[in-house]
PDB file of C-alpha atoms in Angstrom:
ATOM      1  CA  MET A   1      -0.218  -0.164  -0.107  1.00  0.00           C
ATOM      2  CA  LEU A   2       1.210   3.395  -1.005  1.00  0.00           C
ATOM      3  CA  LEU A   3       1.549   5.295   2.409  1.00  0.00           C
ATOM      4  CA  LEU A   4       0.992   9.118   2.074  1.00  0.00           C
ATOM      5  CA  PRO A   5       1.533  10.841   5.286  1.00  0.00           C
ATOM      6  CA  PRO A   6       1.630  14.798   5.729  1.00  0.00           C
ATOM      7  CA  ILE A   7       4.696  16.255   5.050  1.00  0.00           C
ATOM      8  CA  PRO A   8       5.811  18.786   7.793  1.00  0.00           C
ATOM      9  CA  GLN A   9       7.796  21.885   6.965  1.00  0.00           C
ATOM     10  CA  LEU A  10       6.275  22.958   3.649  1.00  0.00           C
ATOM     11  CA  SER A  11       5.630  26.514   4.801  1.00  0.00           C
ATOM     12  CA  GLU A  12       9.455  27.118   5.443  1.00  0.00           C
ATOM     13  CA  PHE A  13      10.252  26.952   1.479  1.00  0.00           C
ATOM     14  CA  SER A  14      10.037  30.108  -0.407  1.00  0.00           C
ATOM     15  CA  TRP A  15       7.903  29.093  -3.165  1.00  0.00           C
ATOM     16  CA  GLU A  16       8.234  31.765  -5.289  1.00  0.00           C
ATOM     17  CA  ARG A  17      12.047  31.565  -5.319  1.00  0.00           C
ATOM     18  CA  PHE A  18      11.469  27.573  -5.889  1.00  0.00           C
ATOM     19  CA  SER A  19       9.573  28.417  -8.984  1.00  0.00           C
ATOM     20  CA  GLN A  20      12.352  30.748 -10.574  1.00  0.00           C
ATOM     21  CA  GLN A  21      14.853  27.821  -9.421  1.00  0.00           C
ATOM     22  CA  TRP A  22      12.845  24.993 -11.236  1.00  0.00           C
ATOM     23  CA  ASN A  23      12.592  27.033 -14.326  1.00  0.00           C
ATOM     24  CA  SER A  24      16.388  27.428 -14.413  1.00  0.00           C
ATOM     25  CA  LEU A  25      16.443  23.889 -13.846  1.00  0.00           C
ATOM     26  CA  THR A  26      14.226  22.923 -16.914  1.00  0.00           C
ATOM     27  CA  SER A  27      16.239  25.208 -19.086  1.00  0.00           C
ATOM     28  CA  GLN A  28      19.366  23.566 -18.149  1.00  0.00           C
ATOM     29  CA  THR A  29      18.099  20.178 -18.623  1.00  0.00           C
ATOM     30  CA  LYS A  30      16.957  21.042 -22.058  1.00  0.00           C
ATOM     31  CA  LYS A  31      20.463  22.070 -22.725  1.00  0.00           C
ATOM     32  CA  ILE A  32      22.004  19.013 -21.714  1.00  0.00           C
ATOM     33  CA  ALA A  33      19.433  16.723 -23.563  1.00  0.00           C
ATOM     34  CA  ASP A  34      20.103  18.615 -26.561  1.00  0.00           C
ATOM     35  CA  GLY A  35      23.814  18.701 -26.117  1.00  0.00           C
ATOM     36  CA  ALA A  36      23.812  14.920 -25.490  1.00  0.00           C
ATOM     37  CA  GLY A  37      25.740  12.829 -27.956  1.00  0.00           C
ATOM     38  CA  GLN A  38      23.439  10.623 -29.952  1.00  0.00           C
ATOM     39  CA  GLY A  39      25.678  10.151 -32.958  1.00  0.00           C
ATOM     40  CA  GLU A  40      26.760   6.654 -34.392  1.00  0.00           C
ATOM     41  CA  GLU A  41      29.266   6.131 -31.397  1.00  0.00           C
ATOM     42  CA  PHE A  42      26.709   6.545 -28.941  1.00  0.00           C
ATOM     43  CA  LYS A  43      24.318   4.666 -30.395  1.00  0.00           C
ATOM     44  CA  ALA A  44      26.872   1.726 -30.930  1.00  0.00           C
ATOM     45  CA  LEU A  45      27.485   1.901 -27.441  1.00  0.00           C
ATOM     46  CA  GLU A  46      24.002   1.679 -26.490  1.00  0.00           C
ATOM     47  CA  GLN A  47      23.670  -1.562 -28.309  1.00  0.00           C
ATOM     48  CA  GLN A  48      26.779  -2.895 -26.693  1.00  0.00           C
ATOM     49  CA  VAL A  49      25.658  -2.085 -23.325  1.00  0.00           C
ATOM     50  CA  ARG A  50      22.214  -3.512 -23.825  1.00  0.00           C
ATOM     51  CA  GLN A  51      23.582  -6.919 -25.386  1.00  0.00           C
ATOM     52  CA  CYS A  52      25.806  -7.076 -22.119  1.00  0.00           C
ATOM     53  CA  VAL A  53      22.829  -6.576 -19.883  1.00  0.00           C
ATOM     54  CA  LEU A  54      20.571  -9.022 -21.840  1.00  0.00           C
ATOM     55  CA  SER A  55      23.279 -11.667 -22.174  1.00  0.00           C
ATOM     56  CA  ARG A  56      24.472 -10.895 -18.627  1.00  0.00           C
ATOM     57  CA  ASP A  57      28.032 -10.253 -19.217  1.00  0.00           C
ATOM     58  CA  ILE A  58      28.605  -8.781 -16.081  1.00  0.00           C
ATOM     59  CA  THR A  59      32.584  -8.545 -16.711  1.00  0.00           C
ATOM     60  CA  GLN A  60      31.942  -6.712 -19.964  1.00  0.00           C
ATOM     61  CA  LEU A  61      29.474  -4.282 -18.745  1.00  0.00           C
ATOM     62  CA  LYS A  62      31.749  -3.218 -15.742  1.00  0.00           C
ATOM     63  CA  ASN A  63      34.565  -2.394 -18.141  1.00  0.00           C
ATOM     64  CA  THR A  64      32.330  -0.407 -20.117  1.00  0.00           C
ATOM     65  CA  LEU A  65      31.203   1.454 -16.911  1.00  0.00           C
ATOM     66  CA  LEU A  66      34.479   2.208 -16.177  1.00  0.00           C
ATOM     67  CA  LYS A  67      34.304   4.918 -18.715  1.00  0.00           C
ATOM     68  CA  ARG A  68      31.840   8.163 -17.694  1.00  0.00           C
ATOM     69  CA  LYS A  69      29.991   7.742 -21.386  1.00  0.00           C
ATOM     70  CA  GLY A  70      29.242   4.024 -20.438  1.00  0.00           C
ATOM     71  CA  VAL A  71      27.288   5.059 -17.426  1.00  0.00           C
ATOM     72  CA  ARG A  72      25.518   8.114 -19.328  1.00  0.00           C
ATOM     73  CA  VAL A  73      24.479   5.224 -21.624  1.00  0.00           C
ATOM     74  CA  LEU A  74      23.231   2.704 -19.304  1.00  0.00           C
ATOM     75  CA  THR A  75      21.129   5.318 -17.249  1.00  0.00           C
ATOM     76  CA  GLN A  76      19.532   6.471 -20.327  1.00  0.00           C
ATOM     77  CA  LEU A  77      18.888   2.801 -21.069  1.00  0.00           C
ATOM     78  CA  TRP A  78      17.211   2.552 -17.565  1.00  0.00           C
ATOM     79  CA  ILE A  79      15.070   5.182 -18.687  1.00  0.00           C
ATOM     80  CA  ASP A  80      14.112   3.733 -22.032  1.00  0.00           C
ATOM     81  CA  LYS A  81      14.391   0.204 -22.180  1.00  0.00           C
ATOM     82  CA  GLU A  82      12.534  -2.095 -19.715  1.00  0.00           C
ATOM     83  CA  ASP A  83      14.667  -5.166 -20.262  1.00  0.00           C
ATOM     84  CA  VAL A  84      17.591  -3.134 -19.378  1.00  0.00           C
ATOM     85  CA  ARG A  85      16.430  -1.736 -16.450  1.00  0.00           C
ATOM     86  CA  LYS A  86      14.840  -5.017 -15.100  1.00  0.00           C
ATOM     87  CA  GLY A  87      18.258  -6.436 -15.942  1.00  0.00           C
ATOM     88  CA  SER A  88      20.585  -4.199 -14.469  1.00  0.00           C
ATOM     89  CA  LEU A  89      18.869  -1.646 -12.141  1.00  0.00           C
ATOM     90  CA  ASN A  90      19.941  -3.205  -8.922  1.00  0.00           C
ATOM     91  CA  GLU A  91      22.131  -2.322  -6.114  1.00  0.00           C
ATOM     92  CA  GLU A  92      24.949  -4.269  -7.244  1.00  0.00           C
ATOM     93  CA  THR A  93      25.227  -2.319 -10.462  1.00  0.00           C
ATOM     94  CA  ILE A  94      24.652   1.184  -8.043  1.00  0.00           C
ATOM     95  CA  ASP A  95      27.186   0.053  -6.027  1.00  0.00           C
ATOM     96  CA  TYR A  96      29.761  -0.552  -8.705  1.00  0.00           C
ATOM     97  CA  ILE A  97      28.884   2.907 -10.398  1.00  0.00           C
ATOM     98  CA  GLN A  98      29.429   4.779  -6.931  1.00  0.00           C
ATOM     99  CA  ALA A  99      32.870   3.124  -6.203  1.00  0.00           C
ATOM    100  CA  LYS A 100      34.100   3.933  -9.669  1.00  0.00           C
ATOM    101  CA  HIS A 101      32.448   7.338 -10.084  1.00  0.00           C
ATOM    102  CA  PRO A 102      32.168   9.164  -6.787  1.00  0.00           C
ATOM    103  CA  LYS A 103      31.031  12.354  -8.994  1.00  0.00           C
ATOM    104  CA  LEU A 104      28.525  11.401 -11.861  1.00  0.00           C
ATOM    105  CA  GLY A 105      28.516  13.626 -15.271  1.00  0.00           C
ATOM    106  CA  MET A 106      25.639  15.905 -15.243  1.00  0.00           C
ATOM    107  CA  SER A 107      24.078  13.947 -17.962  1.00  0.00           C
ATOM    108  CA  SER A 108      24.214  10.994 -15.905  1.00  0.00           C
ATOM    109  CA  LEU A 109      22.793  12.702 -12.864  1.00  0.00           C
ATOM    110  CA  MET A 110      19.952  14.395 -15.035  1.00  0.00           C
ATOM    111  CA  ASN A 111      18.939  10.780 -16.205  1.00  0.00           C
ATOM    112  CA  LEU A 112      18.766   9.422 -12.554  1.00  0.00           C
ATOM    113  CA  ILE A 113      16.440  12.301 -12.076  1.00  0.00           C
ATOM    114  CA  SER A 114      14.409  11.699 -14.534  1.00  0.00           C
ATOM    115  CA  LEU A 115      14.164   7.935 -13.941  1.00  0.00           C
ATOM    116  CA  VAL A 116      12.964   8.580 -10.459  1.00  0.00           C
ATOM    117  CA  TYR A 117      10.256  10.858 -11.596  1.00  0.00           C
ATOM    118  CA  ARG A 118       9.190   8.916 -14.542  1.00  0.00           C
ATOM    119  CA  TYR A 119       8.730   5.646 -12.821  1.00  0.00           C
ATOM    120  CA  PHE A 120       8.616   6.700  -9.006  1.00  0.00           C
ATOM    121  CA  ASP A 121       6.515   4.113  -6.925  1.00  0.00           C
ATOM    122  CA  ALA A 122       7.431   1.377  -9.585  1.00  0.00           C
ATOM    123  CA  LEU A 123      10.798   1.434  -8.215  1.00  0.00           C
ATOM    124  CA  VAL A 124       9.851   0.458  -4.836  1.00  0.00           C
ATOM    125  CA  ASP A 125      10.805  -3.322  -5.213  1.00  0.00           C
ATOM    126  CA  GLY A 126      13.495  -3.968  -3.005  1.00  0.00           C
ATOM    127  CA  ASN A 127      15.373  -1.018  -2.101  1.00  0.00           C
ATOM    128  CA  ILE A 128      15.882   0.652  -5.323  1.00  0.00           C
ATOM    129  CA  PHE A 129      13.966   3.648  -4.731  1.00  0.00           C
ATOM    130  CA  ASN A 130      15.888   4.490  -1.432  1.00  0.00           C
ATOM    131  CA  ARG A 131      18.995   3.445  -2.779  1.00  0.00           C
ATOM    132  CA  LEU A 132      18.396   5.819  -6.176  1.00  0.00           C
ATOM    133  CA  THR A 133      17.201   9.011  -4.143  1.00  0.00           C
ATOM    134  CA  GLN A 134      20.041   8.415  -1.281  1.00  0.00           C
ATOM    135  CA  TRP A 135      22.392   8.389  -4.243  1.00  0.00           C
ATOM    136  CA  LEU A 136      21.187  11.651  -5.826  1.00  0.00           C
ATOM    137  CA  ASN A 137      20.815  13.595  -2.508  1.00  0.00           C
ATOM    138  CA  GLN A 138      24.696  12.834  -1.896  1.00  0.00           C
ATOM    139  CA  GLN A 139      25.506  13.711  -5.615  1.00  0.00           C
ATOM    140  CA  ILE A 140      23.600  16.796  -5.326  1.00  0.00           C
ATOM    141  CA  GLU A 141      25.206  17.647  -2.081  1.00  0.00           C
ATOM    142  CA  GLN A 142      28.677  16.823  -3.274  1.00  0.00           C
ATOM    143  CA  ARG A 143      28.361  19.084  -6.390  1.00  0.00           C
ATOM    144  CA  LEU A 144      26.911  22.116  -4.193  1.00  0.00           C
ATOM    145  CA  LYS A 145      30.118  22.006  -2.334  1.00  0.00           C
ATOM    146  CA  ASP A 146      31.841  22.326  -5.306  1.00  0.00           C
ATOM    147  CA  ARG A 147      30.592  25.669  -6.423  1.00  0.00           C
ATOM    148  CA  LYS A 148      30.320  29.223  -5.215  1.00  0.00           C
ATOM    149  CA  ASN A 149      27.045  30.373  -6.560  1.00  0.00           C
ATOM    150  CA  THR A 150      24.095  28.073  -6.568  1.00  0.00           C
ATOM    151  CA  SER A 151      21.250  29.955  -6.099  1.00  0.00           C
ATOM    152  CA  ASP A 152      19.830  29.208  -9.446  1.00  0.00           C
ATOM    153  CA  THR A 153      20.615  25.717 -10.131  1.00  0.00           C
ATOM    154  CA  ILE A 154      18.682  22.390 -10.468  1.00  0.00           C
ATOM    155  CA  LEU A 155      20.496  20.970  -7.540  1.00  0.00           C
ATOM    156  CA  SER A 156      20.160  23.716  -5.346  1.00  0.00           C
ATOM    157  CA  VAL A 157      16.104  23.408  -5.758  1.00  0.00           C
ATOM    158  CA  LEU A 158      16.202  19.860  -5.335  1.00  0.00           C
ATOM    159  CA  ASN A 159      18.479  20.213  -2.070  1.00  0.00           C
ATOM    160  CA  GLN A 160      16.206  22.918  -0.570  1.00  0.00           C
ATOM    161  CA  ALA A 161      13.053  20.479  -1.503  1.00  0.00           C
ATOM    162  CA  LYS A 162      14.168  16.943  -0.629  1.00  0.00           C
ATOM    163  CA  TRP A 163      10.854  15.918   0.055  1.00  0.00           C
ATOM    164  CA  LEU A 164      10.275  15.903  -3.960  1.00  0.00           C
ATOM    165  CA  PHE A 165      12.242  12.954  -3.833  1.00  0.00           C
ATOM    166  CA  ASP A 166       9.965  11.105  -1.265  1.00  0.00           C
ATOM    167  CA  LEU A 167       6.884   8.823  -1.875  1.00  0.00           C
ATOM    168  CA  THR A 168       4.919  11.251   0.197  1.00  0.00           C
ATOM    169  CA  ALA A 169       5.432  13.946  -2.584  1.00  0.00           C
ATOM    170  CA  PRO A 170       2.255  13.763  -4.567  1.00  0.00           C
ATOM    171  CA  LYS A 171       0.189  13.668  -1.388  1.00  0.00           C
ATOM    172  CA  ALA A 172       2.452  16.917  -0.261  1.00  0.00           C
ATOM    173  CA  LEU A 173       1.740  18.550  -3.485  1.00  0.00           C
ATOM    174  CA  VAL A 174      -2.056  18.176  -3.415  1.00  0.00           C
ATOM    175  CA  ASN A 175      -1.958  19.539   0.266  1.00  0.00           C
ATOM    176  CA  LEU A 176       0.080  22.405  -0.901  1.00  0.00           C
ATOM    177  CA  ALA A 177      -2.634  23.491  -3.873  1.00  0.00           C
ATOM    178  CA  LYS A 178      -5.357  23.143  -1.225  1.00  0.00           C
ATOM    179  CA  GLN A 179      -3.532  25.295   1.254  1.00  0.00           C
ATOM    180  CA  ASN A 180      -2.860  27.909  -1.752  1.00  0.00           C
ATOM    181  CA  HIS A 181      -6.523  27.441  -3.057  1.00  0.00           C
ATOM    182  CA  LEU A 182      -5.258  26.522  -6.523  1.00  0.00           C
ATOM    183  CA  ASP A 183      -6.002  23.986  -8.886  1.00  0.00           C
ATOM    184  CA  LEU A 184      -3.567  21.279  -9.002  1.00  0.00           C
ATOM    185  CA  SER A 185      -2.230  22.038 -12.738  1.00  0.00           C
ATOM    186  CA  GLU A 186      -1.847  25.624 -11.381  1.00  0.00           C
ATOM    187  CA  GLN A 187       0.088  24.377  -8.349  1.00  0.00           C
ATOM    188  CA  LEU A 188       2.143  22.167 -10.482  1.00  0.00           C
ATOM    189  CA  LYS A 189       2.758  24.991 -12.962  1.00  0.00           C
ATOM    190  CA  LYS A 190       3.765  27.561 -10.417  1.00  0.00           C
ATOM    191  CA  LEU A 191       6.516  25.295  -9.257  1.00  0.00           C
ATOM    192  CA  ARG A 192       7.419  24.201 -13.071  1.00  0.00           C
ATOM    193  CA  LEU A 193       6.608  20.754 -11.745  1.00  0.00           C
ATOM    194  CA  ASN A 194       4.134  20.003 -14.879  1.00  0.00           C
ATOM    195  CA  GLU A 195       7.426  20.210 -16.965  1.00  0.00           C
ATOM    196  CA  LEU A 196       8.591  17.305 -15.401  1.00  0.00           C
ATOM    197  CA  PRO A 197       8.851  14.061 -17.893  1.00  0.00           C
ATOM    198  CA  GLN A 198       5.381  12.609 -17.845  1.00  0.00           C
ATOM    199  CA  GLY A 199       5.219   9.480 -15.547  1.00  0.00           C
ATOM    200  CA  ARG A 200       4.115   7.972 -12.365  1.00  0.00           C
ATOM    201  CA  PHE A 201       4.943  10.933 -10.292  1.00  0.00           C
ATOM    202  CA  LEU A 202       2.509  13.234 -12.006  1.00  0.00           C
ATOM    203  CA  ASP A 203      -0.199  10.437 -12.404  1.00  0.00           C
ATOM    204  CA  ILE A 204      -0.129  10.112  -8.733  1.00  0.00           C
ATOM    205  CA  CYS A 205      -0.294  13.745  -8.059  1.00  0.00           C
ATOM    206  CA  HIS A 206      -3.558  14.082 -10.354  1.00  0.00           C
ATOM    207  CA  ALA A 207      -4.936  10.785  -9.219  1.00  0.00           C
ATOM    208  CA  GLN A 208      -4.380  11.991  -5.597  1.00  0.00           C
ATOM    209  CA  TYR A 209      -6.066  15.129  -6.566  1.00  0.00           C
ATOM    210  CA  TYR A 210      -9.153  13.896  -8.032  1.00  0.00           C
ATOM    211  CA  LEU A 211     -10.044  11.412  -5.480  1.00  0.00           C
ATOM    212  CA  ASP A 212      -9.320  14.078  -2.628  1.00  0.00           C
ATOM    213  CA  THR A 213     -11.724  16.282  -4.639  1.00  0.00           C
ATOM    214  CA  LEU A 214     -14.442  13.534  -5.035  1.00  0.00           C
ATOM    215  CA  LYS A 215     -14.473  13.289  -1.268  1.00  0.00           C
ATOM    216  CA  GLU A 216     -15.305  16.529  -0.824  1.00  0.00           C
ATOM    217  CA  ILE A 217     -17.571  17.668  -3.703  1.00  0.00           C
ATOM    218  CA  PRO A 218     -21.550  18.179  -2.947  1.00  0.00           C
ATOM    219  CA  VAL A 219     -23.064  14.721  -2.813  1.00  0.00           C
ATOM    220  CA  GLY A 220     -24.819  13.741  -5.819  1.00  0.00           C
ATOM    221  CA  GLU A 221     -23.917  17.177  -7.866  1.00  0.00           C
ATOM    222  CA  GLN A 222     -21.990  17.288 -11.280  1.00  0.00           C
ATOM    223  CA  HIS A 223     -18.447  18.238 -11.294  1.00  0.00           C
ATOM    224  CA  ASP A 224     -15.255  18.355 -13.561  1.00  0.00           C
ATOM    225  CA  VAL A 225     -13.703  15.957 -11.559  1.00  0.00           C
ATOM    226  CA  LEU A 226     -16.348  13.392 -12.622  1.00  0.00           C
ATOM    227  CA  HIS A 227     -15.375  13.914 -16.303  1.00  0.00           C
ATOM    228  CA  GLU A 228     -11.709  13.533 -15.383  1.00  0.00           C
ATOM    229  CA  LEU A 229     -12.194  10.240 -13.726  1.00  0.00           C
ATOM    230  CA  LEU A 230     -14.291   8.991 -16.481  1.00  0.00           C
ATOM    231  CA  LYS A 231     -11.353   9.085 -19.002  1.00  0.00           C
ATOM    232  CA  HIS A 232     -10.070   5.660 -19.682  1.00  0.00           C
ATOM    233  CA  ASP A 233      -6.308   6.343 -18.985  1.00  0.00           C
ATOM    234  CA  VAL A 234      -7.352   7.739 -15.459  1.00  0.00           C
ATOM    235  CA  ALA A 235      -9.759   5.210 -14.651  1.00  0.00           C
ATOM    236  CA  THR A 236      -7.481   2.209 -15.371  1.00  0.00           C
ATOM    237  CA  MET A 237      -4.328   3.942 -13.624  1.00  0.00           C
ATOM    238  CA  PRO A 238      -2.811   1.673 -11.090  1.00  0.00           C
ATOM    239  CA  PHE A 239      -3.260   2.931  -7.553  1.00  0.00           C
ATOM    240  CA  GLU A 240      -2.739   0.765  -4.487  1.00  0.00           C
ATOM    241  CA  GLU A 241      -3.358  -2.529  -3.122  1.00  0.00           C
ATOM    242  CA  GLY A 242      -3.810  -3.971  -6.704  1.00  0.00           C
ATOM    243  CA  LYS A 243      -6.679  -1.360  -7.134  1.00  0.00           C
ATOM    244  CA  ARG A 244      -7.348   1.166  -9.813  1.00  0.00           C
ATOM    245  CA  ILE A 245      -8.269   4.902  -9.608  1.00  0.00           C
ATOM    246  CA  GLY A 246     -11.873   3.778 -11.054  1.00  0.00           C
ATOM    247  CA  HIS A 247     -12.151   1.249  -7.972  1.00  0.00           C
ATOM    248  CA  ILE A 248     -11.331   3.882  -5.423  1.00  0.00           C
ATOM    249  CA  ALA A 249     -13.700   6.315  -7.141  1.00  0.00           C
ATOM    250  CA  LEU A 250     -16.505   4.152  -6.976  1.00  0.00           C
ATOM    251  CA  GLU A 251     -15.859   3.053  -3.522  1.00  0.00           C
ATOM    252  CA  ILE A 252     -15.844   6.884  -2.386  1.00  0.00           C
ATOM    253  CA  ILE A 253     -19.170   7.360  -4.618  1.00  0.00           C
ATOM    254  CA  ILE A 254     -20.934   4.453  -3.131  1.00  0.00           C
ATOM    255  CA  ASP A 255     -19.867   5.242   0.533  1.00  0.00           C
ATOM    256  CA  ARG A 256     -20.915   8.563   0.246  1.00  0.00           C
ATOM    257  CA  SER A 257     -24.022   8.274  -1.858  1.00  0.00           C
ATOM    258  CA  ALA A 258     -25.704   6.444   1.569  1.00  0.00           C
ATOM    259  CA  GLY A 259     -28.317   4.838  -0.289  1.00  0.00           C
ATOM    260  CA  ALA A 260     -29.860   5.745  -3.926  1.00  0.00           C
ATOM    261  CA  PRO A 261     -27.473   8.116  -5.617  1.00  0.00           C
ATOM    262  CA  SER A 262     -28.559  11.016  -7.588  1.00  0.00           C
ATOM    263  CA  GLU A 263     -29.022  10.600 -11.348  1.00  0.00           C
ATOM    264  CA  ILE A 264     -25.819  12.414 -12.061  1.00  0.00           C
ATOM    265  CA  TRP A 265     -23.971   9.998  -9.733  1.00  0.00           C
ATOM    266  CA  GLN A 266     -25.872   6.933 -10.519  1.00  0.00           C
ATOM    267  CA  ASN A 267     -24.793   7.693 -14.380  1.00  0.00           C
ATOM    268  CA  PHE A 268     -21.006   8.059 -13.156  1.00  0.00           C
ATOM    269  CA  VAL A 269     -21.048   4.921 -11.754  1.00  0.00           C
ATOM    270  CA  LEU A 270     -22.710   3.080 -14.808  1.00  0.00           C
ATOM    271  CA  ASN A 271     -20.593   4.823 -17.337  1.00  0.00           C
ATOM    272  CA  LEU A 272     -17.354   3.853 -15.247  1.00  0.00           C
ATOM    273  CA  ALA A 273     -18.178   0.478 -14.051  1.00  0.00           C
ATOM    274  CA  GLY A 274     -20.393  -0.652 -16.860  1.00  0.00           C
ATOM    275  CA  ASP A 275     -23.729  -2.725 -16.929  1.00  0.00           C
ATOM    276  CA  PRO A 276     -23.379  -5.286 -14.176  1.00  0.00           C
ATOM    277  CA  ARG A 277     -25.739  -7.652 -16.171  1.00  0.00           C
ATOM    278  CA  ILE A 278     -22.886  -8.069 -18.757  1.00  0.00           C
ATOM    279  CA  ALA A 279     -21.168 -11.804 -18.677  1.00  0.00           C
ATOM    280  CA  ASN A 280     -18.385 -12.133 -16.198  1.00  0.00           C
ATOM    281  CA  THR A 281     -15.972 -13.383 -18.850  1.00  0.00           C
ATOM    282  CA  ALA A 282     -16.095  -9.607 -20.323  1.00  0.00           C
ATOM    283  CA  THR A 283     -12.782  -7.676 -20.083  1.00  0.00           C
ATOM    284  CA  ASN A 284     -14.802  -4.752 -18.482  1.00  0.00           C
ATOM    285  CA  TYR A 285     -16.425  -7.055 -15.977  1.00  0.00           C
ATOM    286  CA  ARG A 286     -13.323  -8.543 -14.732  1.00  0.00           C
ATOM    287  CA  GLN A 287     -11.636  -5.164 -14.282  1.00  0.00           C
TER     288      GLN A 287
END
């Protein structure tokens, strides 16, 4: 189950300054991405690294990871290729890279940040999520020590708001939006978090916001959140305990109706869950 306890100390952050710093972060990220070598040599190295992982040639993989470019390629493949991620994103590989490269190149560091936000709670198997975030915090702190002026960099932003690397961050952002009387999209935009790579982090933020809103709207009345929850990509999004967002939404509607639902809410339930009289072999019934 994804536990989302309240995050303390949110009021200590200067959100206006944080927004300015995150804007700088996204600009720098784009420059790094645009400048990253994607020529024939880079693509050949990608194929080599992927083959090493798939064939479990650990010796050759370690030899490749002795070079900074090898680390950059592997961290990019962790983002792009599920087979490489499953085959090599483990504590042994992290330990080896940390030992050989006490200070990561900026491209590799940015890859790891993107990896965490894109897959987020999908990385909780074993201790990988904790290892990645600990690694990132260590790398960020190390780089900050080496710089005289860090007030407007990606590293200083993430160093100030370490809770953004916590599994509770989506809940914290939803609470912050409520505190500021903002729509979630407005809050994300204010913090430049809407410019993060699309993935589980942003999905969970929106899902948490929709479900919290569903708990608070007047019983039986129409609301924009009902329309959002009927979208297939939203309703079928995994949430917690093997349930999807649609399951949680139905539970909330049924619990709050306290008897016969209004026509609006009844239509919502039928549109989301489908006709209960359909065959139990139907895909929608099984979902």
